[in-house]
mmCIF file with all atom_site columns, C-alpha atoms in Angstrom:
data_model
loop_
_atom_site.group_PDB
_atom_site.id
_atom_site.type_symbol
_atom_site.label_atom_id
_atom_site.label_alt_id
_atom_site.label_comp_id
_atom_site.label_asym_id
_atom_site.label_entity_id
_atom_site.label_seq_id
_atom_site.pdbx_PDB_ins_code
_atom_site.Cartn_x
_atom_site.Cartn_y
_atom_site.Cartn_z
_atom_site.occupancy
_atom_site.B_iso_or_equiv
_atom_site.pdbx_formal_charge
_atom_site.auth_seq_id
_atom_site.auth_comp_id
_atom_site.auth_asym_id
_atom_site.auth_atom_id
_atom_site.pdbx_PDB_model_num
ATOM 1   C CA . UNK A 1 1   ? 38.817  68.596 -35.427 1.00 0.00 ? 262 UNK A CA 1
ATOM 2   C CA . UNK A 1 2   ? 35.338  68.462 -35.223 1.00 0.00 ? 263 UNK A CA 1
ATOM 3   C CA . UNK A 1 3   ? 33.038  71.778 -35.279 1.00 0.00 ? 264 UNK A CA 1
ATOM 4   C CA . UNK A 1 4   ? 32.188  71.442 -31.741 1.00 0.00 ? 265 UNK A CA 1
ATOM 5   C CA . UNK A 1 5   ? 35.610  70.701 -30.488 1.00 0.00 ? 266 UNK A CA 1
ATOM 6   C CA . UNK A 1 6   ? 37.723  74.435 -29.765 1.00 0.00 ? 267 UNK A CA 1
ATOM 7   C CA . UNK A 1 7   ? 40.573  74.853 -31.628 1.00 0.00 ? 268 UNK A CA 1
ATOM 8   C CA . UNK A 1 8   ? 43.814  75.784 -29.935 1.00 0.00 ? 269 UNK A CA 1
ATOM 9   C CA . UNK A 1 9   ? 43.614  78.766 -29.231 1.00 0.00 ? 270 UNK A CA 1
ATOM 10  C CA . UNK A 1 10  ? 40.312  78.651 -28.119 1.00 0.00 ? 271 UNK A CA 1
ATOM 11  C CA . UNK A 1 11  ? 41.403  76.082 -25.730 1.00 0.00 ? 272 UNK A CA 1
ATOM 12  C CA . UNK A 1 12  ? 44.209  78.019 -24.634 1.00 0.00 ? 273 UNK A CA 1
ATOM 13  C CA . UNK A 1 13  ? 42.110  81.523 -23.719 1.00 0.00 ? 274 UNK A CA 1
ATOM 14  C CA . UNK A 1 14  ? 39.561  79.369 -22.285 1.00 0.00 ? 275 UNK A CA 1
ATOM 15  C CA . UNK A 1 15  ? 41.572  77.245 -19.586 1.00 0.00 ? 276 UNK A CA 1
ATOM 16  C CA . UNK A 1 16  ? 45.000  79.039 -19.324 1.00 0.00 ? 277 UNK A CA 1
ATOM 17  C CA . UNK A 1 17  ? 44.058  81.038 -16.200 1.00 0.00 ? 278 UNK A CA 1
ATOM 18  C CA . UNK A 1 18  ? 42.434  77.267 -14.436 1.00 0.00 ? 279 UNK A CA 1
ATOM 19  C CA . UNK A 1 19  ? 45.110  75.356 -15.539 1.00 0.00 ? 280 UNK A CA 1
ATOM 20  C CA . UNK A 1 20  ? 47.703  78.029 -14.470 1.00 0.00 ? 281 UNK A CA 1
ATOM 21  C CA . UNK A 1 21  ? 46.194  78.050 -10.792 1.00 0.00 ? 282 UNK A CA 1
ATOM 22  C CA . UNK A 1 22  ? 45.968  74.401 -10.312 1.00 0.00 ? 283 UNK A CA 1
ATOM 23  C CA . UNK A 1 23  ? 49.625  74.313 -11.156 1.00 0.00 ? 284 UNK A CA 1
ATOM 24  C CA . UNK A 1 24  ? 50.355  76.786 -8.754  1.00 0.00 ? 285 UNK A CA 1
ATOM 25  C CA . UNK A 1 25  ? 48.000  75.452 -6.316  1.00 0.00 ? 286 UNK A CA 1
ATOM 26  C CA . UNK A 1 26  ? 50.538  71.981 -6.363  1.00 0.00 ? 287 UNK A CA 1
ATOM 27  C CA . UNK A 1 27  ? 53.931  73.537 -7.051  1.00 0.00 ? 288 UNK A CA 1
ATOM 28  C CA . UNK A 1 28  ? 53.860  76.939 -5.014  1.00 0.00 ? 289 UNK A CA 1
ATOM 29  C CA . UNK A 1 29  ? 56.190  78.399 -7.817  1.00 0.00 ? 290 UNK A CA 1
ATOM 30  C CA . UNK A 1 30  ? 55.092  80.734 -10.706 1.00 0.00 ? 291 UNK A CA 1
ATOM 31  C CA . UNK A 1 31  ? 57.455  79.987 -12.691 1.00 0.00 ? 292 UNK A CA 1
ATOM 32  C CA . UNK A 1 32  ? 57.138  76.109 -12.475 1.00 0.00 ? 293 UNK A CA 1
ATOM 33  C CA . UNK A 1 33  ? 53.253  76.816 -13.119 1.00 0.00 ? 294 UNK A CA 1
ATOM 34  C CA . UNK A 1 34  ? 53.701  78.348 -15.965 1.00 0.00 ? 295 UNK A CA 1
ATOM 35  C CA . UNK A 1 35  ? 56.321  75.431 -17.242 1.00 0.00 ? 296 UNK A CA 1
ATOM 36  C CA . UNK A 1 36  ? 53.334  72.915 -15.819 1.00 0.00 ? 297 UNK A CA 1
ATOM 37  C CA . UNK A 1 37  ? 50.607  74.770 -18.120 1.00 0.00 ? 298 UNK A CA 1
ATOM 38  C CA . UNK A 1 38  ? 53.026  75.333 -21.238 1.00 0.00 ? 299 UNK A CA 1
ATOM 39  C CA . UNK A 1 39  ? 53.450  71.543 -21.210 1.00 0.00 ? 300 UNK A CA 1
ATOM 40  C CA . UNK A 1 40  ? 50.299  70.969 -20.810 1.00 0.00 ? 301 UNK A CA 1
ATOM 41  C CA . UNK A 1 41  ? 49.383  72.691 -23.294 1.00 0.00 ? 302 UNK A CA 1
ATOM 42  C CA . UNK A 1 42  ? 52.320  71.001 -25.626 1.00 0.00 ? 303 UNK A CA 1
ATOM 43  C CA . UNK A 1 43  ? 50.844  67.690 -25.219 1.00 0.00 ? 304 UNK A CA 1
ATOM 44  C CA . UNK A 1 44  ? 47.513  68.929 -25.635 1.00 0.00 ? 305 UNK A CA 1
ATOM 45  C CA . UNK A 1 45  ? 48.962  69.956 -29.264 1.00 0.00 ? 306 UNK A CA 1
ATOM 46  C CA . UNK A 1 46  ? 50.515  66.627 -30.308 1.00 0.00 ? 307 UNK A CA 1
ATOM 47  C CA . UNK A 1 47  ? 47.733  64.441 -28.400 1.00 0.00 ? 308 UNK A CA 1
ATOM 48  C CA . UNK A 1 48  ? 44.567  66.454 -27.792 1.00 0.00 ? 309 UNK A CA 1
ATOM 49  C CA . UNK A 1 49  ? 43.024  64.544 -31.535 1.00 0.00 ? 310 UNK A CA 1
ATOM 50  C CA . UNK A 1 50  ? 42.734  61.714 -29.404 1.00 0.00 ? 311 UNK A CA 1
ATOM 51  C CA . UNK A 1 51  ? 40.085  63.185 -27.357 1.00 0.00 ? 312 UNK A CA 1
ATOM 52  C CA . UNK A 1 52  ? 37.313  61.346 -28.079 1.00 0.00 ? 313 UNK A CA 1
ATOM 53  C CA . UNK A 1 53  ? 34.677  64.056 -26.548 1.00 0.00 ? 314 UNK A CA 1
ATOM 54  C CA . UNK A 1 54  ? 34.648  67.801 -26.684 1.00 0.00 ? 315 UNK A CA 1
ATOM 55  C CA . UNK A 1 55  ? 33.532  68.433 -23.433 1.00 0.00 ? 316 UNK A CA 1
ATOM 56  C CA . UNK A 1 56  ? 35.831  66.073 -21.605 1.00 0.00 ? 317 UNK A CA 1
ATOM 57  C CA . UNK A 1 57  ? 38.671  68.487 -22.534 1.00 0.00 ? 318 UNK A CA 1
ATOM 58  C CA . UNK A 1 58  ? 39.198  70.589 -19.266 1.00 0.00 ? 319 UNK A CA 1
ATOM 59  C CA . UNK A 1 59  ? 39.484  67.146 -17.227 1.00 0.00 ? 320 UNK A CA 1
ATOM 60  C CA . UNK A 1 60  ? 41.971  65.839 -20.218 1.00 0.00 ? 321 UNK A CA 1
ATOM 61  C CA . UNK A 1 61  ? 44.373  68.702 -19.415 1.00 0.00 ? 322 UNK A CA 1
ATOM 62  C CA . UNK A 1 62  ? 43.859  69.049 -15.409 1.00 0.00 ? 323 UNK A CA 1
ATOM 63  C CA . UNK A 1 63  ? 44.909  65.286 -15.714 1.00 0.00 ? 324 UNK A CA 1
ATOM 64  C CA . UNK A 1 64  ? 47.549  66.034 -17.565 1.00 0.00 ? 325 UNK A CA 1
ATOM 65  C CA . UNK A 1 65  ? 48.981  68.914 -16.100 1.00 0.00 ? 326 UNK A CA 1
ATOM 66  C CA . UNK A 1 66  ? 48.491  66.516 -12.707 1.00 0.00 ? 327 UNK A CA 1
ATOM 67  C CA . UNK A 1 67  ? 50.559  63.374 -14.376 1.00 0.00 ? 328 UNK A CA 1
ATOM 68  C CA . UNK A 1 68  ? 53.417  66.254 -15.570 1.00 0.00 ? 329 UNK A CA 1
ATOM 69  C CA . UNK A 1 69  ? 53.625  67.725 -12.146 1.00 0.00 ? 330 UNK A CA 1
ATOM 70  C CA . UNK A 1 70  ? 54.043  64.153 -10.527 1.00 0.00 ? 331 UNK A CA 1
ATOM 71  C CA . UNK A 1 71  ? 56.232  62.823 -13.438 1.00 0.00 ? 332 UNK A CA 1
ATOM 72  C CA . UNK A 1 72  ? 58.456  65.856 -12.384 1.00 0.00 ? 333 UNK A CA 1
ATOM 73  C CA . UNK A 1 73  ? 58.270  65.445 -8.545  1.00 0.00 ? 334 UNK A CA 1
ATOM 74  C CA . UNK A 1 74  ? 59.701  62.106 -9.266  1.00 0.00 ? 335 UNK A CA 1
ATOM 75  C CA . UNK A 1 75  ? 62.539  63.380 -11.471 1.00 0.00 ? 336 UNK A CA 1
ATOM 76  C CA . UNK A 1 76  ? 63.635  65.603 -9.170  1.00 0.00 ? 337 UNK A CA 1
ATOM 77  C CA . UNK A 1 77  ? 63.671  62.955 -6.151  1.00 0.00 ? 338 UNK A CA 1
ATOM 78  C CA . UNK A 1 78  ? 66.030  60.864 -8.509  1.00 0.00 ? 339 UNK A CA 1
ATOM 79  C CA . UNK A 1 79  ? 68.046  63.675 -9.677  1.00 0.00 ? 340 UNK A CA 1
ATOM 80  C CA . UNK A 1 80  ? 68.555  66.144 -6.629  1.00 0.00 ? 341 UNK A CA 1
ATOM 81  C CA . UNK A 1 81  ? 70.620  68.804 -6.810  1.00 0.00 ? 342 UNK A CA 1
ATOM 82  C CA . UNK A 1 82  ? 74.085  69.056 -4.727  1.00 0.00 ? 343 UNK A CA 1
ATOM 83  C CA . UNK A 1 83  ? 75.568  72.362 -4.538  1.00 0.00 ? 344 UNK A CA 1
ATOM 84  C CA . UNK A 1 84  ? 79.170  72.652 -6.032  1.00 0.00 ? 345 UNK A CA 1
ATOM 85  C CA . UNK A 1 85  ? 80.433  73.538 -2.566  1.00 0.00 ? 346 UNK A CA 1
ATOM 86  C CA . UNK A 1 86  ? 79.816  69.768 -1.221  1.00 0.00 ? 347 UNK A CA 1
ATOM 87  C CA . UNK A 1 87  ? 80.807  68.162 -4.547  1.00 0.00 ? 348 UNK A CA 1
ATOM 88  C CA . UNK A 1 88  ? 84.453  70.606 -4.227  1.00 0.00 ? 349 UNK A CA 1
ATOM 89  C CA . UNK A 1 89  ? 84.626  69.006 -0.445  1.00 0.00 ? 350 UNK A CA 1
ATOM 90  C CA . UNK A 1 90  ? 84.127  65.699 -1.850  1.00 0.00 ? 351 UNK A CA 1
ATOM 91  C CA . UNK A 1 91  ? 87.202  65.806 -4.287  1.00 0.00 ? 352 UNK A CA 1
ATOM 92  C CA . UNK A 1 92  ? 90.254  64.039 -2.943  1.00 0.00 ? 353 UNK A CA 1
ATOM 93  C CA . UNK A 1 93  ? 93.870  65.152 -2.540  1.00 0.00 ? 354 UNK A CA 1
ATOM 94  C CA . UNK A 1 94  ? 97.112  63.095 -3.571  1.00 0.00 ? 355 UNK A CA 1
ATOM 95  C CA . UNK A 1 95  ? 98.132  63.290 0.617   1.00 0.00 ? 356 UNK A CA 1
ATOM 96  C CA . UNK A 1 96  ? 94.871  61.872 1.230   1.00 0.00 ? 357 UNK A CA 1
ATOM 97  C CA . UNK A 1 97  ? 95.562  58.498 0.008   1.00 0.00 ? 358 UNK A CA 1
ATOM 98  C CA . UNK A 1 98  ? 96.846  56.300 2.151   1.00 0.00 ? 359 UNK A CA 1
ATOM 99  C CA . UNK A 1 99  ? 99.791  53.685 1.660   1.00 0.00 ? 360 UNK A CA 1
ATOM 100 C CA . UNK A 1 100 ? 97.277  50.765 1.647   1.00 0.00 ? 361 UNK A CA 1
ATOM 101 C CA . UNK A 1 101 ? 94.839  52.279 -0.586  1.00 0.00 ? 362 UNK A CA 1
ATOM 102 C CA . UNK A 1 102 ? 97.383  52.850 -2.708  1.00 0.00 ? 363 UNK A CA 1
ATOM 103 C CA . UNK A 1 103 ? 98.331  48.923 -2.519  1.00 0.00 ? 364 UNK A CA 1
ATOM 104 C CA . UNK A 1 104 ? 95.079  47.831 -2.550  1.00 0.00 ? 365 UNK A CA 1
ATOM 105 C CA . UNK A 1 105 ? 94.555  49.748 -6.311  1.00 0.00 ? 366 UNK A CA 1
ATOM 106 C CA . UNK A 1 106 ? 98.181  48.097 -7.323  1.00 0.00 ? 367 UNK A CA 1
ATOM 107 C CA . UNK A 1 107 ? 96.789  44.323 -6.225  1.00 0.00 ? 368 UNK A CA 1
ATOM 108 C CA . UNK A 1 108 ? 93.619  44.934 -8.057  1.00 0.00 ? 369 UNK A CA 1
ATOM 109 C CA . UNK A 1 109 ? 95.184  46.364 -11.171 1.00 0.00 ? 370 UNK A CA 1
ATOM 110 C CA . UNK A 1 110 ? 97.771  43.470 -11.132 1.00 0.00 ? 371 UNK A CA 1
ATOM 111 C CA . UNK A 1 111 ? 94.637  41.081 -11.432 1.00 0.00 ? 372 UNK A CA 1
ATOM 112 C CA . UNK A 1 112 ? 93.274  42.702 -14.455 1.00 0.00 ? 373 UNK A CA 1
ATOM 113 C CA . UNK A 1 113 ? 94.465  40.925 -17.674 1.00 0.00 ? 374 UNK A CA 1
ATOM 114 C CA . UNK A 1 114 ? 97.644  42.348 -18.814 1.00 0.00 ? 375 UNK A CA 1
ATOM 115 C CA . UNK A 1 115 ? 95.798  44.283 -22.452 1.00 0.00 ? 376 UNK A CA 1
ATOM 116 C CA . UNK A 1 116 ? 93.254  46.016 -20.399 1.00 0.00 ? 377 UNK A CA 1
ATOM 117 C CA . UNK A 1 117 ? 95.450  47.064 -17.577 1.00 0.00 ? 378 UNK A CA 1
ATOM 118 C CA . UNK A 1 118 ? 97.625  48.843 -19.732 1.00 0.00 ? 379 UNK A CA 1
ATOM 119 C CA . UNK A 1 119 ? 94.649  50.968 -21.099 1.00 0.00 ? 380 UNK A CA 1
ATOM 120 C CA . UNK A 1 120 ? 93.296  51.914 -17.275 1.00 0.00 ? 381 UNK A CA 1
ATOM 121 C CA . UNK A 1 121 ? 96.306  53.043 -16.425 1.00 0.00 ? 382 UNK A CA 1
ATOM 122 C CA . UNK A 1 122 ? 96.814  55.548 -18.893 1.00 0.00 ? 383 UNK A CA 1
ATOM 123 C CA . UNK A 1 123 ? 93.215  56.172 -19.271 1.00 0.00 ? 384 UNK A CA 1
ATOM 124 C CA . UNK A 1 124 ? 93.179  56.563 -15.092 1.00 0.00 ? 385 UNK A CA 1
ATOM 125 C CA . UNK A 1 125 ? 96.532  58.676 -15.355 1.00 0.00 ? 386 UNK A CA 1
ATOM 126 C CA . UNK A 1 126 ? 95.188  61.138 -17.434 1.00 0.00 ? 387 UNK A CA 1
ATOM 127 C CA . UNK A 1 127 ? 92.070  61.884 -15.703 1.00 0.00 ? 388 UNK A CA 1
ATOM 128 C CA . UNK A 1 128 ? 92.612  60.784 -12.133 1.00 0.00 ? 389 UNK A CA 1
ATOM 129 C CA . UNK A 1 129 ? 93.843  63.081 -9.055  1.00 0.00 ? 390 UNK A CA 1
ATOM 130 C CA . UNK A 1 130 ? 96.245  60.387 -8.250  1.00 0.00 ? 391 UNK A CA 1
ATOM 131 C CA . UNK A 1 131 ? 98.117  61.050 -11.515 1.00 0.00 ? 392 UNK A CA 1
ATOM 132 C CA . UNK A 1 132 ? 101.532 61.121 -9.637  1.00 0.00 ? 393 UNK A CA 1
ATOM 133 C CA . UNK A 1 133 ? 101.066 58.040 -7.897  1.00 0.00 ? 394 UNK A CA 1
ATOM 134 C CA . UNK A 1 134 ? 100.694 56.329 -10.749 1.00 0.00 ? 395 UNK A CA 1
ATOM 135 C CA . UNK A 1 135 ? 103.184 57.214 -12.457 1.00 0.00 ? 396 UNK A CA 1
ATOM 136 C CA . UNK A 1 136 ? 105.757 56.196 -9.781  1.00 0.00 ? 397 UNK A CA 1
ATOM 137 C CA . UNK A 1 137 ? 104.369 52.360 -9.813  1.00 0.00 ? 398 UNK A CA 1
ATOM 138 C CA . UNK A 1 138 ? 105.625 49.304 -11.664 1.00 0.00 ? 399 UNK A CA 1
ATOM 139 C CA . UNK A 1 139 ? 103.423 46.659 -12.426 1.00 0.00 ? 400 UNK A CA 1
ATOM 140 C CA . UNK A 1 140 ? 104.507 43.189 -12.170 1.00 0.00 ? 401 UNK A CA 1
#
């Protein structure tokens, strides 16, 4: 670092509080400001060398505070929560099969080269709600 470029903590006191309200000012969340800025921050302390000007160091880290806050958004759009209620609805019961989805597993496990079949069905019958129905079927 140069003697005109702030050292960390320097940086920190000086743009904490701006950086801390622009996060705010996109997320509407304290506590996902504060995760914004901290990041911020983080890559500010493996990166900010890079800088190539002093002065340009507020607009490095409202940039990239902006770029973490969108890089999130777009994490969470992939990723989106489901609450353990719906996933629990979503779980099927033995009774729930029917006879032909039953023989419609059966055809396509008779198709599957005799080696591998024998390891899905035991993998399947260990893990798999229809356990039991397994069990009762021959293969040809």
């Amino acid at each position: 670092m140069s003697a005109a470029e702030p050292n960390f903590e320097e940086l920190v006191n000086r743009y904490y509080r701006d950086l801390y309200r622009f996060g705010f000012s996109l997320t509407r969340s304290e506590a996902d400001a504060a995760d914004l800025t901290q990041q911020t921050f983080y890559i500010w302390a493996n990166k900010g060398h890079q800088l190539r000007e002093a002065g340009n160091a507020k607009r490095w880290l409202l940039t990239t505070l902006h770029r973490e806050f969108l890089q999130q958004r777009r994490r969470q759009q992939r990723f989106t929560e489901e609450p353990l209620e719906d996933a629990i609805e979503q779980i099927y019961n033995i009774n729930d099969i029917s006879r032909t989805d039953l023989q419609t597993v059966l055809d396509c496990l008779n198709d599957i080269h005799e080696n591998y079949r024998a390891a899905l069905v035991l993998y399947t019958s260990k893990t798999s709600p229809t356990k039991r129905s397994l069990k009762c079927c021959r293969f040809r």
